[in-house]
XYZ file of C-alpha atoms in Angstrom:
183
model
C 219.738 98.153 37.264
C 216.770 95.770 36.609
C 216.093 95.376 39.964
C 215.876 99.471 40.499
C 213.516 99.319 37.515
C 211.244 96.758 39.534
C 211.332 98.784 42.399
C 210.171 101.921 40.775
C 207.391 99.952 39.107
C 205.981 98.884 42.410
C 206.255 101.778 43.969
C 205.021 104.203 40.986
C 202.163 107.033 41.647
C 199.094 104.480 41.208
C 200.820 101.629 43.326
C 201.540 104.145 45.992
C 197.906 105.442 46.161
C 196.399 101.936 46.317
C 199.262 101.200 49.205
C 197.727 104.431 50.963
C 194.246 103.529 50.408
C 194.519 99.939 52.020
C 196.595 101.299 55.009
C 193.961 103.902 55.637
C 191.174 101.253 55.263
C 193.035 98.813 58.075
C 193.548 101.624 60.234
C 190.093 102.960 60.254
C 188.647 99.262 60.681
C 191.393 98.761 63.666
C 190.180 102.077 65.136
C 186.659 101.271 64.712
C 186.505 97.859 65.985
C 188.690 99.165 69.231
C 186.285 101.274 70.734
C 188.051 104.156 70.868
C 185.188 106.277 72.387
C 184.474 103.800 75.119
C 184.587 105.153 78.686
C 187.927 104.961 80.243
C 189.056 103.738 83.372
C 188.278 106.031 86.289
C 185.179 107.536 84.555
C 181.714 107.787 86.267
C 179.480 105.180 84.973
C 176.131 106.276 83.383
C 173.166 105.317 85.099
C 171.386 102.624 82.867
C 167.706 101.195 83.373
C 167.360 97.329 83.141
C 164.308 94.862 83.025
C 164.398 91.391 83.936
C 162.714 88.635 81.924
C 159.805 88.368 84.365
C 159.298 92.348 84.388
C 161.164 93.626 87.353
C 162.912 96.917 86.480
C 165.952 98.332 88.420
C 168.903 100.550 87.621
C 172.540 100.329 87.409
C 172.738 102.852 90.509
C 170.735 100.707 92.651
C 173.319 98.292 93.271
C 175.539 98.855 96.135
C 178.147 96.344 95.092
C 180.566 96.327 92.121
C 178.846 95.347 88.816
C 180.286 93.464 85.445
C 178.200 94.975 82.603
C 178.802 93.006 79.517
C 177.586 94.253 75.945
C 177.117 91.002 74.146
C 176.923 90.393 70.579
C 175.001 87.659 69.135
C 174.650 89.001 65.614
C 178.033 88.048 64.430
C 179.908 88.610 61.030
C 183.122 86.918 60.133
C 185.687 87.620 62.862
C 183.246 89.236 65.378
C 182.300 85.673 66.229
C 185.476 84.902 67.581
C 184.898 87.424 70.646
C 181.514 85.789 71.221
C 183.331 82.695 71.492
C 185.796 83.911 73.880
C 183.062 85.588 76.082
C 180.984 82.118 76.028
C 184.072 80.558 77.697
C 184.493 83.346 80.139
C 180.982 83.437 81.261
C 181.087 80.610 83.663
C 183.818 82.411 85.524
C 182.095 85.784 85.580
C 178.804 83.760 86.864
C 181.145 82.266 89.803
C 182.076 85.713 90.727
C 178.292 86.676 90.591
C 177.435 83.832 93.056
C 180.229 84.711 95.303
C 178.407 87.957 95.547
C 181.696 89.946 94.653
C 180.049 91.724 91.745
C 176.714 91.426 90.106
C 176.927 90.302 86.465
C 174.421 91.875 84.097
C 174.441 91.314 80.394
C 172.541 92.893 77.743
C 172.509 91.817 73.903
C 172.215 93.484 70.464
C 169.155 93.564 68.715
C 165.620 94.155 69.563
C 165.119 94.096 73.301
C 161.832 92.321 73.208
C 161.433 89.351 75.938
C 160.166 86.580 73.146
C 163.419 87.343 71.119
C 165.691 87.092 73.817
C 164.109 83.980 75.032
C 164.519 82.575 71.430
C 168.340 83.625 71.525
C 168.285 81.673 74.940
C 167.065 78.644 73.316
C 170.209 78.308 71.201
C 172.348 75.993 73.317
C 175.383 78.127 72.486
C 173.707 80.914 74.626
C 172.090 78.792 77.503
C 175.380 79.678 79.569
C 173.932 83.147 79.481
C 170.283 82.571 81.124
C 169.460 84.394 84.089
C 171.965 87.141 83.527
C 170.706 88.687 80.449
C 168.472 91.631 81.064
C 166.517 94.028 78.617
C 167.568 97.835 78.465
C 167.211 100.711 76.191
C 170.375 99.584 74.227
C 170.618 102.735 71.843
C 171.044 104.985 74.674
C 173.561 102.540 76.626
C 175.733 102.172 73.547
C 175.867 105.964 73.215
C 176.216 106.748 76.927
C 179.144 104.170 76.954
C 180.741 105.382 73.791
C 180.675 101.967 72.201
C 180.954 101.725 68.192
C 181.079 97.813 68.154
C 180.107 95.120 70.320
C 181.278 93.424 72.540
C 182.570 95.320 75.437
C 182.844 94.884 79.018
C 182.987 97.414 82.169
C 183.737 96.419 85.692
C 181.989 99.241 87.862
C 182.721 99.839 91.508
C 180.267 100.700 94.363
C 180.762 104.379 93.501
C 179.905 103.699 89.886
C 183.678 104.630 88.983
C 184.663 102.605 86.010
C 187.355 100.260 87.378
C 188.280 97.957 84.147
C 187.096 98.210 80.883
C 187.961 95.821 77.853
C 186.551 94.259 74.334
C 187.105 90.839 76.278
C 187.687 90.790 79.985
C 190.457 88.830 81.293
C 188.961 86.959 84.631
C 192.368 87.232 86.018
C 192.351 90.790 85.951
C 188.881 91.078 86.984
C 189.618 88.979 89.990
C 192.592 91.045 90.973
C 190.977 94.237 90.566
C 187.794 92.978 92.706
C 190.495 91.471 95.507
C 192.161 95.075 95.718
C 188.899 97.156 95.978
C 187.309 95.095 98.669
């Protein structure tokens, strides 16, 4: 009898509303962080204009090889930093793919797209590994075109500008397998 009363108290109307509010909040957080509107595999990748740190301009459509496009976040808060660390561990592998001419690695960062600000970020020893792979772009438009709600995100795009793979954090093994199959 006492057990039933305790259970009833636990699940009274006020407690039930709190449980529902917490559940909805966690679902919304998960949904937001999973980039539900990100372009899906098989979708045509929108063209994006880039600029190198020395002022040369080019666009995604100019590449006649697969492209690994990374939207990389440096402005981290709480658990977002976990994704940054995972990317920093994977970047040497992605750079190896680029150096082997299997796919071009293009990294764009969040924040202001000014050369001096990007250089300042690259002066941080954690981000040194990104040097020579960071490009400037119209981030607001690119994020909108690619359907991103939160950073980071990865897209592998083939020579026909179709998205072959997209993920919050890329798996180097999957990227390798897809590139092997597409050649």
